Coordinates of C-alpha atoms in Angstrom, one line a residue:
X1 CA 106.7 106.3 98.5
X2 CA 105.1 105.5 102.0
X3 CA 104.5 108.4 102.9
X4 CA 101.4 108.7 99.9
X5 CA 99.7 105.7 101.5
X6 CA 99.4 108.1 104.9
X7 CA 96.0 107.6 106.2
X8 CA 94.8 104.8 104.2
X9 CA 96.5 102.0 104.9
X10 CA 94.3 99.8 107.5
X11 CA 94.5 96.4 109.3
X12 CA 90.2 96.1 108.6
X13 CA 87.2 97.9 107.3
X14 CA 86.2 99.5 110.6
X15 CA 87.6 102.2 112.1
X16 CA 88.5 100.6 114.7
X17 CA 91.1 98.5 113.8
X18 CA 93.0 100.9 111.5
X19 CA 96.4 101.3 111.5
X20 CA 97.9 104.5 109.9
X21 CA 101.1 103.5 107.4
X22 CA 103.3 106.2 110.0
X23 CA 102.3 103.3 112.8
X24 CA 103.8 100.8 110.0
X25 CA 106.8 102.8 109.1
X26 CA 107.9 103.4 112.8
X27 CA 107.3 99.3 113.1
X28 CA 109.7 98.6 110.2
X29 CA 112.6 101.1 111.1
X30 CA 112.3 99.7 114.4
X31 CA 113.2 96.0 112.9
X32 CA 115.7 97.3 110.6
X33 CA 117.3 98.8 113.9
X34 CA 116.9 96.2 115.7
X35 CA 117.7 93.6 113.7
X36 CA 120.3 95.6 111.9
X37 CA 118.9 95.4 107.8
X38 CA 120.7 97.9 105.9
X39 CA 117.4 98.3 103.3
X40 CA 114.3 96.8 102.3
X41 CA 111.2 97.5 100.3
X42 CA 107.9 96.9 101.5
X43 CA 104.6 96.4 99.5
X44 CA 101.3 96.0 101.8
X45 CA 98.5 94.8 99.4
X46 CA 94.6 95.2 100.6
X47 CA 91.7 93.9 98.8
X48 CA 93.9 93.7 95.8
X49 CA 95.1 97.2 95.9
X50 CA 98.3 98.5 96.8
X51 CA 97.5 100.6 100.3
X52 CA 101.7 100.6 101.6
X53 CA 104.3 101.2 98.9
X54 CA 108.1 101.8 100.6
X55 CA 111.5 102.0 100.2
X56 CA 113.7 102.3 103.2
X57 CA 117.8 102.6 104.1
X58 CA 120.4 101.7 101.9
X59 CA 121.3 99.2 99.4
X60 CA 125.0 99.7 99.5
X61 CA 126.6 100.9 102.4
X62 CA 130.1 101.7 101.0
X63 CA 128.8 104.5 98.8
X64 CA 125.7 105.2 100.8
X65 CA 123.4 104.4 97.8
X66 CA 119.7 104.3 99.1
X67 CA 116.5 101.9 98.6
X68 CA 114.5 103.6 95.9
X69 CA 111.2 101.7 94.3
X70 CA 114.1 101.0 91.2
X71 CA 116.7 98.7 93.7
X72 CA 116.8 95.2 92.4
X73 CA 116.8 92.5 95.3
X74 CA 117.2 88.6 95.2
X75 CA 114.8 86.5 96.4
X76 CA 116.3 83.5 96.6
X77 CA 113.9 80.6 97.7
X78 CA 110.9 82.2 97.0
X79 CA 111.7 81.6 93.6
X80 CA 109.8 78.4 94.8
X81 CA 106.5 80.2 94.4
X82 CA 107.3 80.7 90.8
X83 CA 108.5 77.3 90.3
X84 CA 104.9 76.0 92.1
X85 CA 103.0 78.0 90.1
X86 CA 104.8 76.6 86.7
X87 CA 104.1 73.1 88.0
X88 CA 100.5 73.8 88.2
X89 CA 100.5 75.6 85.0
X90 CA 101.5 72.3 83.9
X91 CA 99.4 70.1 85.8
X92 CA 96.0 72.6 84.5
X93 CA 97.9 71.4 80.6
X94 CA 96.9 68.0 81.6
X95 CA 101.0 67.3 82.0
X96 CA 101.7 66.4 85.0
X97 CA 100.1 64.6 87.8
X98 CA 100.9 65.6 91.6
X99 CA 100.2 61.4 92.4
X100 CA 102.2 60.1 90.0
X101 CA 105.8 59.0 91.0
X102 CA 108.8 61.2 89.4
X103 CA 110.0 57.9 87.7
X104 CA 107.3 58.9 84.8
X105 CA 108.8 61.6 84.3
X106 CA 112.3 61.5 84.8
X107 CA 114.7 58.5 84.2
X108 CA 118.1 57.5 85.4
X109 CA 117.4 57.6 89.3
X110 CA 118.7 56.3 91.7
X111 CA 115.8 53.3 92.8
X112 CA 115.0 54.4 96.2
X113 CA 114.0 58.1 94.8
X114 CA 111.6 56.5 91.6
X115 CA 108.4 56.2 93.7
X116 CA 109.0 59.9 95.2
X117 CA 105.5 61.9 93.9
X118 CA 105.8 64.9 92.1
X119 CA 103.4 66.6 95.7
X120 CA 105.9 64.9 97.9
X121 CA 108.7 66.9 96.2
X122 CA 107.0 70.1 96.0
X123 CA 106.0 69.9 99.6
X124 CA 109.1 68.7 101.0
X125 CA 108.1 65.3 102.0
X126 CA 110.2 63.4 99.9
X127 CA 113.1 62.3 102.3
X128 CA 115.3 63.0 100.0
X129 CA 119.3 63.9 100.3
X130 CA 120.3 67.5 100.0
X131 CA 122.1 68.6 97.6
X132 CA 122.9 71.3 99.3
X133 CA 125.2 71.2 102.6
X134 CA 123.0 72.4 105.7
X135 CA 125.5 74.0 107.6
X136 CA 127.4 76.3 105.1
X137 CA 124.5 76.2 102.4
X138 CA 126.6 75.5 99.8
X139 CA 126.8 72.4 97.3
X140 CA 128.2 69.2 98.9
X141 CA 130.4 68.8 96.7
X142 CA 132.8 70.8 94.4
X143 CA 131.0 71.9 91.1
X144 CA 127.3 71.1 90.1
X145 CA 128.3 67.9 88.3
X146 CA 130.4 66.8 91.5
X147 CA 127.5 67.2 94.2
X148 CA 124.5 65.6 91.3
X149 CA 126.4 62.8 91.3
X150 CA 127.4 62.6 95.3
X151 CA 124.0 63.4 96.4
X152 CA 122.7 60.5 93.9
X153 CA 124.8 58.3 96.7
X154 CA 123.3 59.6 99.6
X155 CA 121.1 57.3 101.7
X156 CA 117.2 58.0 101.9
X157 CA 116.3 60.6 105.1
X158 CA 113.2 59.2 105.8
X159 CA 110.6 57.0 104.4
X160 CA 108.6 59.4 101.5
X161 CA 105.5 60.9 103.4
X162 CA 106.9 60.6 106.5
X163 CA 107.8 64.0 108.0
X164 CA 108.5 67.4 106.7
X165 CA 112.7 68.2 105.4
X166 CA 113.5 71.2 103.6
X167 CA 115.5 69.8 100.4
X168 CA 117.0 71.7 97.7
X169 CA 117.0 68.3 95.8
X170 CA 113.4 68.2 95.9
X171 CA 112.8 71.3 93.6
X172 CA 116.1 70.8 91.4
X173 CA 113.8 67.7 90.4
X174 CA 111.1 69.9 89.7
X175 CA 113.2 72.4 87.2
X176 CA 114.1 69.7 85.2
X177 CA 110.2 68.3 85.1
X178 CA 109.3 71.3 83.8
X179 CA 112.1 71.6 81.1
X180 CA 110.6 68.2 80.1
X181 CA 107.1 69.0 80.2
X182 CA 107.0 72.2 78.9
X183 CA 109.7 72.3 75.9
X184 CA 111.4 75.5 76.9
X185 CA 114.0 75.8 79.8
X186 CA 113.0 77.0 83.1
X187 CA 113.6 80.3 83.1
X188 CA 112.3 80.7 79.4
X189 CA 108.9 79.0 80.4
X190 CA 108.9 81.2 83.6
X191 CA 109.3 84.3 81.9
X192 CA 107.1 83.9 79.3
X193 CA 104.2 82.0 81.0
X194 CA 104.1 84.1 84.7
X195 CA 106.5 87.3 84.4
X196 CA 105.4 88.8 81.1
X197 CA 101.9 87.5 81.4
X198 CA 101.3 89.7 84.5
X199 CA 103.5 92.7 83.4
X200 CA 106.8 92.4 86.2
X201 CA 109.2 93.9 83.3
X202 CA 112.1 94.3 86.5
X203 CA 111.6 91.1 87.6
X204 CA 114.4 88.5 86.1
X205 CA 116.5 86.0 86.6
X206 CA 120.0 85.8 87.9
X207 CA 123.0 84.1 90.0
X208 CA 125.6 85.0 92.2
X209 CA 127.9 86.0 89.7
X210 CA 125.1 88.2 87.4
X211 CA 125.6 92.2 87.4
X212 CA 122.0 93.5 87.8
X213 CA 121.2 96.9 87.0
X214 CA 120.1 98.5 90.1
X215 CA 121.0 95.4 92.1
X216 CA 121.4 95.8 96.3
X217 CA 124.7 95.0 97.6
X218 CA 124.0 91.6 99.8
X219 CA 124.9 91.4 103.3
X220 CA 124.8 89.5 106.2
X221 CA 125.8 89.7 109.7
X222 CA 127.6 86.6 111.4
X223 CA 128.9 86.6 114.8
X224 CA 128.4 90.3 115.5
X225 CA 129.8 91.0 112.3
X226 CA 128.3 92.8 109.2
X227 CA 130.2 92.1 106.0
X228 CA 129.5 91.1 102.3
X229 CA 127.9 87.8 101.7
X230 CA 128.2 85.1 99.1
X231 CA 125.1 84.4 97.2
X232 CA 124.6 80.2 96.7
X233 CA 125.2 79.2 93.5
X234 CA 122.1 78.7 91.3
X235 CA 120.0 80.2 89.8
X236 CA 117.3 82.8 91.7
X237 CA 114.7 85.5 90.9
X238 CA 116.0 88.5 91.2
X239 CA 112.6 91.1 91.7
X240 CA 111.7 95.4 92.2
X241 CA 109.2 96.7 94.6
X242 CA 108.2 99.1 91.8
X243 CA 104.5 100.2 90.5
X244 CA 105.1 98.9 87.4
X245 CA 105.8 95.8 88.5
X246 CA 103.4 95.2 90.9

């Protein structure tokens, strides 16, 4: 827990500017007050060693189940990270090329999308439709099929390279690139190539509608409200703050 990182957690190498973890641990109970978060884990890493390891409040409130270094959370878009490294992975194999348009590597799109670079995707400068609905975060359209085939539609945002535009589109291009280039489905090729190769055994894939062992109950709080949420369909990381996966 925390509480064994006591004393040596520290913001620098001089005395001075340390920080003990109880300064840390008051900070974060104050935010999850504040901000009302039912639970979180927190990992602090220093000089590539683990100085803060914690697990705090509850992962379901309805049977007052707590945080333990075990509890399963999603991360949602920072499966992104993953999905950047893969694409490196893949540029490193010599199989990709961050200048080239996504036309080499994908075929059937729409003509305004074909001179789109693989960077400009990955970096959100595509201009690009969303696939997903801003407002409600959800598909823009009934069923996977449905909103592929709507957003395909869609007028260009912006001119590529114009301006940054978050865009789910953007990395749903990228998944399929990398079932291309690498010859194993995403989160095969994931798994094998990132999760297993640096030992995160609790770390997997899942959805809205997957039953994770250890999983958190998800919540969110909308107009003074607190009450269950509805994960966006897809597909996400789902990750534990334990030692043996960090």
């Amino acid at each position: 827990t925390a509480g064994t990182a006591a004393g040596r957690f520290a913001t620098s190498g001089s005395s001075r500017g340390r920080v003990s973890a109880d300064t840390v641990e008051t900070y974060l109970r104050r935010q999850m007050q504040q901000r009302q978060i039912p639970g979180m884990q927190v990992a602090v890493v220093q000089h590539g060693k683990i100085v803060l390891l914690g697990a705090y409040g509850m992962a379901n409130l309805q049977d007052s189940l707590p945080v333990t270094a075990n509890t399963v959370f999603p991360i949602f878009s920072i499966t992104k990270a993953f999905t950047g490294v893969a694409t490196m992975q893949l540029v490193e194999a010599g199989k990709l090329d961050l200048a080239a348009p996504v036309s080499q590597y994908l075929d059937g799109l729409p003509q305004a999308w074909r001179m789109v670079t693989i960077r400009q995707l990955l970096t959100h400068a595509s201009g690009l439709p969303n696939i997903l609905d801003n407002e409600t975060g959800g598909l823009i359209a009934a069923g996977e099929d449905a909103a592929w085939a709507k957003v395909q539609a869609m007028p260009m945002e912006f001119a590529p390279g114009e301006k940054f535009s978050y865009c789910q589109t953007n990395y749903l291009l990228i998944g399929r690139i990398i079932d291309k280039l690498s010859g194993e489905p995403f989160m095969q090729f994931i798994t094998e190539k990132q999760l297993h190769a640096v030992g995160m055994p609790l770390t997997r894939f899942g959805d809205g509608h997957a039953v994770i062992p250890h999983g958190i109950r998800d919540y969110s709080l909308a107009r003074g409200f607190s009450g269950d949420s509805q994960s966006l369909a897809g597909t996400t990381i789902c990750s534990s703050n334990s030692r043996r996966s960090c």
